[in-house]
XYZ file of C-alpha atoms in Angstrom:
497
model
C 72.326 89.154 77.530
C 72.495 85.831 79.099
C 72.858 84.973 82.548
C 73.791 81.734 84.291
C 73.784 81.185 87.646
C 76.663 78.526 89.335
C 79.477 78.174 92.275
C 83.026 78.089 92.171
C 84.853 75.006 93.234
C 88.610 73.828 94.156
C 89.762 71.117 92.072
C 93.287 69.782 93.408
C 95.468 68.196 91.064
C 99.005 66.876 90.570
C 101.259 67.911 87.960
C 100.791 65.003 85.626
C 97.078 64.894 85.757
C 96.799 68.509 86.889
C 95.705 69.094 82.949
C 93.195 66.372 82.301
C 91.280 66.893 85.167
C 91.245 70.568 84.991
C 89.992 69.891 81.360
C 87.311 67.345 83.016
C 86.174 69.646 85.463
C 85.238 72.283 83.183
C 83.821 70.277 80.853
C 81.433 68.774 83.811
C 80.928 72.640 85.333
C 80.278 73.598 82.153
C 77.581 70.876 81.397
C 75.921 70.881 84.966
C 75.033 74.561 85.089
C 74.975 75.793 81.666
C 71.700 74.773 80.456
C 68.386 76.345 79.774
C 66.897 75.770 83.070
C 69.511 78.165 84.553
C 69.337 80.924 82.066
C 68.109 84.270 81.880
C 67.958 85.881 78.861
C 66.796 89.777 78.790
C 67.002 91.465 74.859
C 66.591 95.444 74.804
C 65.506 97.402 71.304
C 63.439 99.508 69.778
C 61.307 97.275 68.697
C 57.774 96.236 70.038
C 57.684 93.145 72.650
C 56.446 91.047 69.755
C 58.554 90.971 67.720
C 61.379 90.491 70.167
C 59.697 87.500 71.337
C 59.401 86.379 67.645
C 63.300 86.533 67.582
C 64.072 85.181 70.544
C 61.671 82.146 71.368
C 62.922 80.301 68.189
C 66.440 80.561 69.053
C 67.086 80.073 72.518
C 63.837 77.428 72.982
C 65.288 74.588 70.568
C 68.143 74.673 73.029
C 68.680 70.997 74.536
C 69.207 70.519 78.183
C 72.285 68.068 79.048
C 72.500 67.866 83.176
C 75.344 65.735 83.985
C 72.696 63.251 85.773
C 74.967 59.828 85.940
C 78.618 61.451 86.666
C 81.252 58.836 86.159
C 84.520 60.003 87.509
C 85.849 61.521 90.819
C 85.633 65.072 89.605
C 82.090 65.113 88.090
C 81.149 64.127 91.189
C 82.789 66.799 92.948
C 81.070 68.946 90.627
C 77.614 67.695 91.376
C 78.654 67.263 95.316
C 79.361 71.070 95.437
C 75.944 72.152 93.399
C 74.310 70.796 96.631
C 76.483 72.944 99.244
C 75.916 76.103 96.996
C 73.414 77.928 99.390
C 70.022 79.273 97.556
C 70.633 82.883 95.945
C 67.740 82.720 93.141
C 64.198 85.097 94.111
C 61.411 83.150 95.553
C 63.627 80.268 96.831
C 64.527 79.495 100.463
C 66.750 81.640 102.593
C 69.618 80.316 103.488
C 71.131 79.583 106.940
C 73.546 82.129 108.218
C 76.848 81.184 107.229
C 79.320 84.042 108.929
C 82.112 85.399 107.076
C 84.836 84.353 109.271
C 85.801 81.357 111.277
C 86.271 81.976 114.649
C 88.137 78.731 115.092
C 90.857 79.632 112.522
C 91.551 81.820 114.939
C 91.267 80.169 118.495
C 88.572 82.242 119.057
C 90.262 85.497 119.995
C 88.240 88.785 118.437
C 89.262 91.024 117.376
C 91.860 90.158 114.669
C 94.269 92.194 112.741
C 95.329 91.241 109.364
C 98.026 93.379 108.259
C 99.114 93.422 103.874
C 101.841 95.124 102.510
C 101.024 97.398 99.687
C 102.414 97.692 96.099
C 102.404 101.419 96.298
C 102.285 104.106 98.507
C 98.806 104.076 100.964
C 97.741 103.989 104.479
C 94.509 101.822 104.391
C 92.691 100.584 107.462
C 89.159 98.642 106.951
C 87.017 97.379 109.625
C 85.035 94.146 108.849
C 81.985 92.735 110.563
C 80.495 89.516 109.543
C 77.078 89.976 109.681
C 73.225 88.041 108.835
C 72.105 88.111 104.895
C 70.189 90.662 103.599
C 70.016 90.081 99.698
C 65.901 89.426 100.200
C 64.788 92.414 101.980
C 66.455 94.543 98.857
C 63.467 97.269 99.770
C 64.195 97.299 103.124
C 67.716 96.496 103.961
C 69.307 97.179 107.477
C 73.101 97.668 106.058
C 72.048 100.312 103.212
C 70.770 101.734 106.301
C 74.026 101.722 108.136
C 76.123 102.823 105.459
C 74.483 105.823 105.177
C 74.222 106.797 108.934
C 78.163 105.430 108.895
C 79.055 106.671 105.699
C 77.953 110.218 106.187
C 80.101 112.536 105.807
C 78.196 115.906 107.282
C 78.657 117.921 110.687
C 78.462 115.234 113.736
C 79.893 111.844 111.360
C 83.503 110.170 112.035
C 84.264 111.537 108.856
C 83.879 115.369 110.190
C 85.723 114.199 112.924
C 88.582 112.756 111.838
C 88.811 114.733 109.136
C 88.971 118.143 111.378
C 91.631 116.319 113.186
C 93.692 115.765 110.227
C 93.693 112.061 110.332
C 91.959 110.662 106.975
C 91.513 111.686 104.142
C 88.322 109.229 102.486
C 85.692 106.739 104.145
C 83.406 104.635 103.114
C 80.648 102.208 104.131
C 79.154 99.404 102.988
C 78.340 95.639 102.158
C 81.921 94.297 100.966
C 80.384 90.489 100.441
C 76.632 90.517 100.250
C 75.951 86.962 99.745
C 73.105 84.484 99.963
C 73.970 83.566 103.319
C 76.022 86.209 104.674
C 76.970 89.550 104.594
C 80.236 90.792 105.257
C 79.869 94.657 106.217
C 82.869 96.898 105.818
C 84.072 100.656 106.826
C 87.079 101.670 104.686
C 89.465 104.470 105.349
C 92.138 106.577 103.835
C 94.442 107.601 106.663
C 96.798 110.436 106.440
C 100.397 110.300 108.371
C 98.793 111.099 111.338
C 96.142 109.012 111.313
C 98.091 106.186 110.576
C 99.752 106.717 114.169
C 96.916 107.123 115.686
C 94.622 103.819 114.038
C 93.755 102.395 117.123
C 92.116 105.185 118.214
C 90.543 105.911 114.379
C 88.805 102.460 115.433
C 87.608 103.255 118.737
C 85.398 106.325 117.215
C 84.488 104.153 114.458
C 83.265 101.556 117.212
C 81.489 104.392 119.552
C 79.281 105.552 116.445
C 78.267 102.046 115.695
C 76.723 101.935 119.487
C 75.417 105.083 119.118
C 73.379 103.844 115.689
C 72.830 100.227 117.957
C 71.304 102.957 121.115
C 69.179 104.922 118.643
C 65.207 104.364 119.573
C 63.888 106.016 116.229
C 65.508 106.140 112.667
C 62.190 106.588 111.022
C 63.402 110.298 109.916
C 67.055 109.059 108.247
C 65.124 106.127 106.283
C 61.989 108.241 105.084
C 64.549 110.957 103.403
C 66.632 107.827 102.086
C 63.401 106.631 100.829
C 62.249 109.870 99.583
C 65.728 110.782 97.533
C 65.803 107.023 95.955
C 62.149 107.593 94.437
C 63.147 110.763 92.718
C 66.194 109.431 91.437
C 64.117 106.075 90.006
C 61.580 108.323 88.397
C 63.469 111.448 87.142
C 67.163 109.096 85.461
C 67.730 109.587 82.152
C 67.761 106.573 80.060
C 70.375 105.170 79.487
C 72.456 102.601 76.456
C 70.715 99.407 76.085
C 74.255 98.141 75.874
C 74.979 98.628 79.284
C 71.088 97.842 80.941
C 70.725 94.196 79.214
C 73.013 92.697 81.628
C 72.451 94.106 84.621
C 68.855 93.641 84.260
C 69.381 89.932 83.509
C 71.272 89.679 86.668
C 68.593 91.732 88.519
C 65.870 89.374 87.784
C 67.376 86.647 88.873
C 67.867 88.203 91.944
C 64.774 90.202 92.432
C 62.553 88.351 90.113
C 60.431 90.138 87.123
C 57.834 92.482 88.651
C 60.915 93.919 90.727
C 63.863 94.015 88.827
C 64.074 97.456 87.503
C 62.614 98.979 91.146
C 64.485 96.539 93.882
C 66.523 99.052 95.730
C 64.907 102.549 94.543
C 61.403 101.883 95.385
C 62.409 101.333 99.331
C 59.629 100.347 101.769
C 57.883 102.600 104.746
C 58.643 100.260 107.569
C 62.007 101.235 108.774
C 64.705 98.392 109.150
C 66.217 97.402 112.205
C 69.234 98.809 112.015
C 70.307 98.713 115.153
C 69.892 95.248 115.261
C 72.786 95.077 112.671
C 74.595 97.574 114.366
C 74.678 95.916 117.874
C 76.551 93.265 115.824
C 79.115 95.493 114.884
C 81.426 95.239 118.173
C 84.907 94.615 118.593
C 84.484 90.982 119.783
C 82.734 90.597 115.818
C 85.297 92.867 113.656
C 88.398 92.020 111.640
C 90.671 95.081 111.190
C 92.543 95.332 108.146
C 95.613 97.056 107.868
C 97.456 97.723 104.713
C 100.170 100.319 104.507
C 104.328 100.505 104.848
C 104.633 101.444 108.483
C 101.774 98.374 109.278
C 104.134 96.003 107.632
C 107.195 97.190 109.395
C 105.798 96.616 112.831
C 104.293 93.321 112.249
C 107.748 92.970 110.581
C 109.836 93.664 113.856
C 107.713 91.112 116.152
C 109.516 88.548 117.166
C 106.824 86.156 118.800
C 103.017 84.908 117.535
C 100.573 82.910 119.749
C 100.193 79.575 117.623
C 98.162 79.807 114.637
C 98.961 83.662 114.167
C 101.574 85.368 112.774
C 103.056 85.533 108.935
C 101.501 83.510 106.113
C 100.909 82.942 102.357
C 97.859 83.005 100.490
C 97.688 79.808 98.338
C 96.396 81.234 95.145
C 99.324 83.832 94.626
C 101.647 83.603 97.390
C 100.822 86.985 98.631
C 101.913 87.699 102.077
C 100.523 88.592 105.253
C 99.975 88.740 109.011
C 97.331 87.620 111.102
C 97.507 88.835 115.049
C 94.949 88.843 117.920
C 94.396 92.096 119.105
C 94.656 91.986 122.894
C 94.658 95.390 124.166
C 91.320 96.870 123.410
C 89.491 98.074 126.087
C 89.365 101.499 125.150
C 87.443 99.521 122.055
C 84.708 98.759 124.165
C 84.054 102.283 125.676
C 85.952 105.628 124.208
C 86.829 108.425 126.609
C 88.012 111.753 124.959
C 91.122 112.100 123.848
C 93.364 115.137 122.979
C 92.553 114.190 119.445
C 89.079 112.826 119.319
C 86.129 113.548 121.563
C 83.075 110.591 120.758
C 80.167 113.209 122.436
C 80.748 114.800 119.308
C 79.044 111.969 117.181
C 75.896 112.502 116.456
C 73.867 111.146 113.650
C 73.066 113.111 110.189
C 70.595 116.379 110.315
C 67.726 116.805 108.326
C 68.951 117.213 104.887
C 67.762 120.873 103.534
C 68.754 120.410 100.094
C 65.733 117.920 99.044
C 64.146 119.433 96.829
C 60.334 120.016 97.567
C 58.841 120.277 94.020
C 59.637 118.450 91.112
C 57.491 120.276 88.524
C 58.622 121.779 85.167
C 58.894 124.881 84.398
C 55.903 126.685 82.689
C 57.816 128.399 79.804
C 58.448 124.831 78.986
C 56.346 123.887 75.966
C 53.348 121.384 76.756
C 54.808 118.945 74.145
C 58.454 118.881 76.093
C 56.510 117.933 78.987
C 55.078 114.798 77.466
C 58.464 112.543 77.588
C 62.113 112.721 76.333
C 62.769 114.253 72.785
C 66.627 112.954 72.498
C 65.786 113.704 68.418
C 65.498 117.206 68.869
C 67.965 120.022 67.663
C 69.889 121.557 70.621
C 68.865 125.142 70.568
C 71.449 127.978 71.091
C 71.621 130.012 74.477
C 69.761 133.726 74.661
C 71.987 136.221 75.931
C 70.016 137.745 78.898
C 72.276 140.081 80.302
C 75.552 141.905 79.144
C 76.865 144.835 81.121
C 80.405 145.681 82.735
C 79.885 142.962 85.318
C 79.457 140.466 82.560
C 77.293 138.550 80.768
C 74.312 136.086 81.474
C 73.121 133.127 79.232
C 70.669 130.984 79.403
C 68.731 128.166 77.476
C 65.495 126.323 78.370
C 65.586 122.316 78.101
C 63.201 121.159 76.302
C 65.019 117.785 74.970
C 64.690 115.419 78.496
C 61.943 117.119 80.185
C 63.517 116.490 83.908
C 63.246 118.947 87.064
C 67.130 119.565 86.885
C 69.255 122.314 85.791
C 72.795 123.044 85.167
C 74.787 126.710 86.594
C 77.749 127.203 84.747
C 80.034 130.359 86.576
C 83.323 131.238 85.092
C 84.984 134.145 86.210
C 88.180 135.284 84.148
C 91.002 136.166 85.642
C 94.642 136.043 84.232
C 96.417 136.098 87.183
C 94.884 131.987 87.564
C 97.870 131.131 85.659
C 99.810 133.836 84.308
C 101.879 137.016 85.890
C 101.906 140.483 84.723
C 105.862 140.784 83.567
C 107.046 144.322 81.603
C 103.503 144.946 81.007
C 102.432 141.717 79.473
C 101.025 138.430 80.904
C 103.068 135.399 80.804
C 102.532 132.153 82.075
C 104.193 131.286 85.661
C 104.110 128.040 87.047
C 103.761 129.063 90.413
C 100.495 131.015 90.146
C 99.933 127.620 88.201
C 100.315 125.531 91.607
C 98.554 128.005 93.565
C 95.430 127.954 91.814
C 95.603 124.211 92.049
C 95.776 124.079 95.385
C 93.254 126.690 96.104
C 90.961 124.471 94.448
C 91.649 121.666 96.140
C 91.874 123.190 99.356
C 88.189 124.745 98.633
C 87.005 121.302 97.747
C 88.052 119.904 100.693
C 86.771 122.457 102.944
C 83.398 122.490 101.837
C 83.185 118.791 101.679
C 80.945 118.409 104.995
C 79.003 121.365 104.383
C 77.830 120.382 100.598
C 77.535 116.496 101.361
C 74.019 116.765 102.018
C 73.434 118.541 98.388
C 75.212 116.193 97.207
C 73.500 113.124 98.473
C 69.882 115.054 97.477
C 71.067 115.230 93.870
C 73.213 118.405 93.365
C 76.770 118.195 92.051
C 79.179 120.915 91.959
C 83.078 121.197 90.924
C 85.218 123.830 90.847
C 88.208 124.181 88.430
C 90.676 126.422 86.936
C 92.044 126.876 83.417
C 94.415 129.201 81.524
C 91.613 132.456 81.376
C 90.172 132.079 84.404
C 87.859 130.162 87.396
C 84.545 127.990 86.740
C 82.111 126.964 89.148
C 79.572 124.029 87.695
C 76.374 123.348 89.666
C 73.972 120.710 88.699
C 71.324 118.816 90.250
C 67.288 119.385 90.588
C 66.258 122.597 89.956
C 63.986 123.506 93.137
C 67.102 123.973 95.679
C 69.946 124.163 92.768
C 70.268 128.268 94.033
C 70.489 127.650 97.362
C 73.623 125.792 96.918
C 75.290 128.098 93.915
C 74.682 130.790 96.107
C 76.302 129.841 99.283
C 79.300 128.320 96.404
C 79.838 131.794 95.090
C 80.166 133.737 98.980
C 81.738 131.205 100.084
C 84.726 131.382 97.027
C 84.347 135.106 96.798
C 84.315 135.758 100.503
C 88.144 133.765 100.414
């Protein structure tokens, strides 16, 4: 895989030159930052580090280096010109200034700002944007991976419990949208149902009250040490995976995090808690840029009649795409929420301890002391052992011994006809309606234990439940230690209706 680092660049052009000097600018891109000096090369195989070498340093070291040193025309000098804006993003070079996201004087200064997009199909999306300092070099210890899991939870006490008990989204999400050299644009996406989509202003003022609680928090030393804790185990128990797939994003990862780092940066975190809230005092309605993007966002912006200068409907120059940009002027209830008949902030609160980590990570000891030593992909899968068959049903089960990892897979199906099927003149025949039901019983299950199981999933267990033509199956997987805990309260849960 090979890697090359450069910046983008406008080139304006007319419509009888417009082809030459796109032509010229490439060619000049193309021969200022496409040289050995920029490249990373990373080769994965079988084969020992040797011999690799043997292949590669022939090849790739006879190439010549051609830097476009004496530019002649207007465009290979806007070429060159732009290298030198391009802030630093390589390991072991200079941080950058902060360069925020946004102008505030495309926008007179007035925060907050809504930008409202029509969509191509049906949605109600509303995303809350907060320009924010860089964070690419402290990839061990970074204050937004922080903050999008404290925002992004999705347990008892979060904004998604909330609003989701109150019927107003359906999905969120939080994160780094732009995480640049220089900046970092932090975002927190939602799904909105009906509902919700009425009520977004208020949607943003919880939002906003859980960021001050994060930005009011003297101690998050307990939230980053179980971070810390489940991003070790997954770093040392992943299976391997296709060489295909790892080449490039290691090549992209050194360059980044440099060599010693590049397989570890962001798994192998560091003790020292980031400041957080720091970062989170930042995230205020005098720094945030909501994004709207649904039907009935359109049609309001749609039915104003009157913009302050410098707001109101434009086109993006690349694709003409339409939009609206509008102060938001009323938002006091931004800067401090009271409860509402909907929403009540004193029932944020930030995540619990997470029970599901597991607390052991040993093998089993009917596993043979050669399956221990490493991965044997090679070997023959071996057949299940019926351990139990009675009128209940029956009970398999078969011992890894091919990946030697502290996980385990539960596999529950429970038969039942009636899934999909009615009993008509004494025979079962398929009915669509029982079809439908089942369908939605599943989904409606899903969704209701989505809170309760986050924290399993987050520590490493997975579950799903579907339905088929015979019958119900439950799937757990995860690490073994607390893989029972969470079957167990799957199956009451289901059973109990």
């Amino acid at each position: 895989t090979l890697c090359f680092r450069w910046e983008s660049q406008c080139v304006s052009c007319g419509e009888a030159e417009g082809t030459e000097r796109i032509r010229a600018a490439l060619l000049a891109f193309h021969s200022h930052h496409y040289k050995p000096e920029n490249m990373t090369v990373t080769l994965v195989g079988p084969q020992s580090l040797d011999e690799l070498q043997a292949w590669l340093a022939p090849r790739y070291g006879a190439i010549p280096s051609k830097p476009l040193e004496n530019p002649e025309g207007d465009v290979e000098k806007l070429i060159l010109e732009a290298a030198k804006d391009m802030p630093n993003y390589v390991f072991g070079g200079k941080i950058p200034d902060y360069t925020p996201a946004f102008s505030a004087e495309l926008q007179q200064h007035q925060w907050p700002i809504l930008l409202t997009v029509k969509p191509l199909s049906s949605m109600r999306k509303i995303s809350l944007n907060f320009p924010l300092p860089p964070v690419r070099h402290l990839f061990n210890c970074s204050p937004t991976r922080l903050l999008s899991h404290l925002l992004g939870h999705e347990g008892p006490g979060s904004s998604f419990a909330i609003l989701q008990s109150a019927g107003l989204l359906t999905s969120l999400s939080a994160g780094s949208r732009i995480s640049g050299p220089d900046q970092t644009l932090f975002q927190i996406e939602l799904s909105l149902t009906e509902e919700g989509e009425k009520e977004w202003k208020t949607v943003v003022a919880l939002l906003l009250e859980h960021c001050r609680l994060i930005a009011q928090e003297t101690n998050l030393q307990l939230h980053w040490d179980e971070m810390r804790t489940l991003s070790e185990i997954q770093f040392n128990n992943s299976s391997p995976g296709q060489a295909y797939g790892f080449a490039p994003g290691l090549a992209s990862s050194i360059v980044s995090f440099g060599t010693e780092s590049s397989q570890s940066a962001g798994y192998l975190l560091d003790k020292k808690v980031p400041n957080a809230q720091e970062f989170a005092s930042f995230m205020k309605p005098e720094n945030c840029m909501v994004e709207r993007c649904s039907n009935e966002a359109w049609e309001e912006m749609e039915a104003m009649t009157q913009f302050a200068e410098g707001f109101g409907k434009k086109s993006e120059q690349w694709y003409d795409i339409e939009y609206y940009v509008a102060p938001i002027e009323e938002y006091t209830s931004w800067v401090s929420m009271t409860p509402t008949t909907l929403l009540d902030p004193s029932k944020l609160s930030l995540p619990k301890e997470n029970r599901f980590i597991p607390r052991t990570l040993e093998l089993v000891d009917e596993l043979p002391a050669e399956a221990k030593q490493g991965p044997h992909i090679e070997k023959p899968i071996d057949p299940p052992n019926l351990v139990v068959s009675n009128a209940v049903g029956r009970l398999w089960h078969r011992l890894d011994d091919r990946y030697a990892l502290p996980k385990s897979s539960l596999n529950f199906f429970i038969r039942n006809a009636a899934v999909e099927h009615s009993l008509q003149d004494g025979e079962w025949q398929y009915d669509p309606s029982a079809s439908i039901h089942s369908t939605m019983l599943t989904s409606v299950f899903t969704q209701a234990l989505a809170q309760e199981t986050y924290d399993a999933d987050l520590a490493g267990l997975h579950w799903s439940l579907s339905s088929s033509t015979t019958g119900t199956r439950i799937v757990c997987s995860g690490y073994s230690d607390r893989l029972g805990d969470l079957a167990i309260k799957l199956l009451r849960d289901f059973l109990d209706g």
